[in-house]
GROMACS .gro file of C-alpha atoms in nm:
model
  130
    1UNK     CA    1  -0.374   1.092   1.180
    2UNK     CA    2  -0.386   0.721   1.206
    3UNK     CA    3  -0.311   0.496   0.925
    4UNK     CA    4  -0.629   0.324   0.989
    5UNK     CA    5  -0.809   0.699   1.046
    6UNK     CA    6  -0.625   0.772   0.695
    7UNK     CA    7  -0.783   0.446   0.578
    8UNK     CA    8  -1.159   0.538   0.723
    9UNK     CA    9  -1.150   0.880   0.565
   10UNK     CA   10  -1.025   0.811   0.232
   11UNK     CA   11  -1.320   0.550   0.231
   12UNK     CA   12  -1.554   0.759   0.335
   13UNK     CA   13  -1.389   1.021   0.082
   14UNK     CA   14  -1.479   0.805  -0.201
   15UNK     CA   15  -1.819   0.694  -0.100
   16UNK     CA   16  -1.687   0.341  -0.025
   17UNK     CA   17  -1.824   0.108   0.228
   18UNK     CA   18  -1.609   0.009   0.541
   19UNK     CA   19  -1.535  -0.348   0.473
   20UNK     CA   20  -1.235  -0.500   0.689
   21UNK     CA   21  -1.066  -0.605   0.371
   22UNK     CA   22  -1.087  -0.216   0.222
   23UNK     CA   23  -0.960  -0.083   0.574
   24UNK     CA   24  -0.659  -0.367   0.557
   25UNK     CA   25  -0.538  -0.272   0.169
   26UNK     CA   26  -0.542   0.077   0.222
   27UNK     CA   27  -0.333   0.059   0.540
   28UNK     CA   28  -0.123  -0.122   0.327
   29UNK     CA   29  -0.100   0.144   0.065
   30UNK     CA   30  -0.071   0.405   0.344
   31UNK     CA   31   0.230   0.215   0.515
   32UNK     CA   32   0.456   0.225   0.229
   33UNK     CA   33   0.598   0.483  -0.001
   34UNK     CA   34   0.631   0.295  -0.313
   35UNK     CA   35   0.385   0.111  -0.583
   36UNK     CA   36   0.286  -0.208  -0.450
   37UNK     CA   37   0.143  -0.560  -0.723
   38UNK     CA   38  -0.141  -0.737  -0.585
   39UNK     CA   39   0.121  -1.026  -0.467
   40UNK     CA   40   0.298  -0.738  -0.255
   41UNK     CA   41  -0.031  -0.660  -0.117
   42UNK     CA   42  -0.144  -0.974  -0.052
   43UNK     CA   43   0.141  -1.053   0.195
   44UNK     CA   44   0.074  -0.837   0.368
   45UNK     CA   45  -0.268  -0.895   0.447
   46UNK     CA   46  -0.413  -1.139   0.695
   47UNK     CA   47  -0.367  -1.519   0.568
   48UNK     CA   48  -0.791  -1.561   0.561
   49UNK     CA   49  -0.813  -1.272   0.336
   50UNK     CA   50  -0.972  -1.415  -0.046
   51UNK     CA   51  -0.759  -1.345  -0.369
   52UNK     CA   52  -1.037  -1.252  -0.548
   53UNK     CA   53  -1.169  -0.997  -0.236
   54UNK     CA   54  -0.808  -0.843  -0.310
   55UNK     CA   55  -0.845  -0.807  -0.700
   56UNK     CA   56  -1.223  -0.677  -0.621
   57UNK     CA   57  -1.093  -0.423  -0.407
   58UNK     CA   58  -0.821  -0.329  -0.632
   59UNK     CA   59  -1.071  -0.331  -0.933
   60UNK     CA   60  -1.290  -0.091  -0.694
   61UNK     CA   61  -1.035   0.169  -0.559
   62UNK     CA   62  -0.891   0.218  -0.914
   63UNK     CA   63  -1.293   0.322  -1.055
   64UNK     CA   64  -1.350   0.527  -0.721
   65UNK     CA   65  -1.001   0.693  -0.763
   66UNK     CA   66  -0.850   0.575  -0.493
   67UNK     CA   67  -0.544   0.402  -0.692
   68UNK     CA   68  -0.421   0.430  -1.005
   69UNK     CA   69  -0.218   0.167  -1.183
   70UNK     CA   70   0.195   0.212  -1.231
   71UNK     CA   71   0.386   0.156  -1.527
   72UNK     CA   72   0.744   0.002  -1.498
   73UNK     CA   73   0.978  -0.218  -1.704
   74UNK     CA   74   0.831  -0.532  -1.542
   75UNK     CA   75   0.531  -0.733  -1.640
   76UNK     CA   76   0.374  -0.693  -1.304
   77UNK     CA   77   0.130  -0.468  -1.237
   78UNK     CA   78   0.142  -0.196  -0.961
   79UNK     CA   79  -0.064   0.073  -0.774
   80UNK     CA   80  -0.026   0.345  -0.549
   81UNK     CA   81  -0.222   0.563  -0.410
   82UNK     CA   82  -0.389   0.843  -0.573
   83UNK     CA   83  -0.401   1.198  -0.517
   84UNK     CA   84  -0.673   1.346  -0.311
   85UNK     CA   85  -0.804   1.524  -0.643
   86UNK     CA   86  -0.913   1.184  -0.805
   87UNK     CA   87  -1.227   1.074  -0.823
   88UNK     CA   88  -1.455   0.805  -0.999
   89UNK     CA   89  -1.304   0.765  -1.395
   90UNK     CA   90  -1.160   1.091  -1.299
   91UNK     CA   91  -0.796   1.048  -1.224
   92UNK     CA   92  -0.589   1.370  -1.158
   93UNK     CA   93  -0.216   1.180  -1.112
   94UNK     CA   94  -0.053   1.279  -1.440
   95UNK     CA   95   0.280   1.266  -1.294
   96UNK     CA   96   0.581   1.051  -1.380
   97UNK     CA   97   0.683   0.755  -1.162
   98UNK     CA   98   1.045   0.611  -1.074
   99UNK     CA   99   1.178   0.276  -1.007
  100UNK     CA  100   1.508   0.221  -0.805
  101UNK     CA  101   1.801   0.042  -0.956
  102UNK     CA  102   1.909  -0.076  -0.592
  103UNK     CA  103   1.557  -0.133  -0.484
  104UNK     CA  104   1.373  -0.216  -0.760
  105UNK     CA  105   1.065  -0.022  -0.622
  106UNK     CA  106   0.876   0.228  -0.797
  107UNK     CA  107   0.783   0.589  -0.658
  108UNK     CA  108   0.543   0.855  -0.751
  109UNK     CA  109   0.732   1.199  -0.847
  110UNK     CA  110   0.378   1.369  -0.799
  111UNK     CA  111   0.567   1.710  -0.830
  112UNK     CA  112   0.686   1.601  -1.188
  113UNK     CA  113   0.446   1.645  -1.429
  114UNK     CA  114   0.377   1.511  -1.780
  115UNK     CA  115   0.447   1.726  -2.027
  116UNK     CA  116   0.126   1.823  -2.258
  117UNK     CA  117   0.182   1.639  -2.612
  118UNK     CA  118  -0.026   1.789  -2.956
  119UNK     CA  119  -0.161   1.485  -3.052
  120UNK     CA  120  -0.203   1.511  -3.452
  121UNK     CA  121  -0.545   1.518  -3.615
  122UNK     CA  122  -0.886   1.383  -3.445
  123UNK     CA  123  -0.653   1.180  -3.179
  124UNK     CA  124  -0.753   1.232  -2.818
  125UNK     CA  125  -0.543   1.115  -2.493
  126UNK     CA  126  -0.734   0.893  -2.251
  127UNK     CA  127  -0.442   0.791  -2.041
  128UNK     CA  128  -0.087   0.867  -2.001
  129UNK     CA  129   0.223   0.645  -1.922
  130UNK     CA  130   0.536   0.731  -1.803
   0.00000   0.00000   0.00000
């Protein structure tokens, strides 16, 4: 399949509409292997396309499940994609994530899981980091 067929069905996966800007970012997700910022993203995209359409689009794929957001030792925020188990405030990718000394990008070990923690009392884990 297609990047841009990859890019139609995960839209229409997620109940998303087929916007030319959608279609563009998630080719760019599809395209590379690694977590990619909004800057990343954005250079990739075609020179007319509106910062704030990006962050919009960002803002919407991470609610749908589409993306979820990557932790590193950097300031910057990243996403990749999510699995195909994700869905709206329903995100399935508790795995741990990697970033490359010589590269200094940051993968998804989606076979490495995170370990179940006993949290102490009435405490109750929305989100995990790792």
């Amino acid at each position: 399949m297609s990047a841009a067929d990859s890019a139609t069905a995960l839209l229409a996966q997620h109940g998303l509409r087929q916007t030319p800007v959608r279609r563009a970012v998630l080719r760019a997700f599809l395209a590379k292997t690694y977590a990619q910022s909004s800057h990343d993203l954005e250079q990739g995209l075609d020179a007319n396309t509106d910062r704030i359409t990006l962050y919009r689009t960002l803002k919407t794929f991470e609610e749908k499940g589409v993306i979820h957001r990557v932790i590193d030792n950097t300031d910057i925020l990243r996403y990749a994609l999510c699995s195909r188990e994700c869905a709206r405030h329903a995100h399935t990718d508790d795995h741990v994530h990697f970033k490359c000394s010589a590269c200094l990008h940051t993968y998804c070990l989606n076979q490495v899981a995170i370990p179940a923690v006993a949290l102490p009392g009435a405490f109750r884990q929305h989100r995990a980091n790792t």
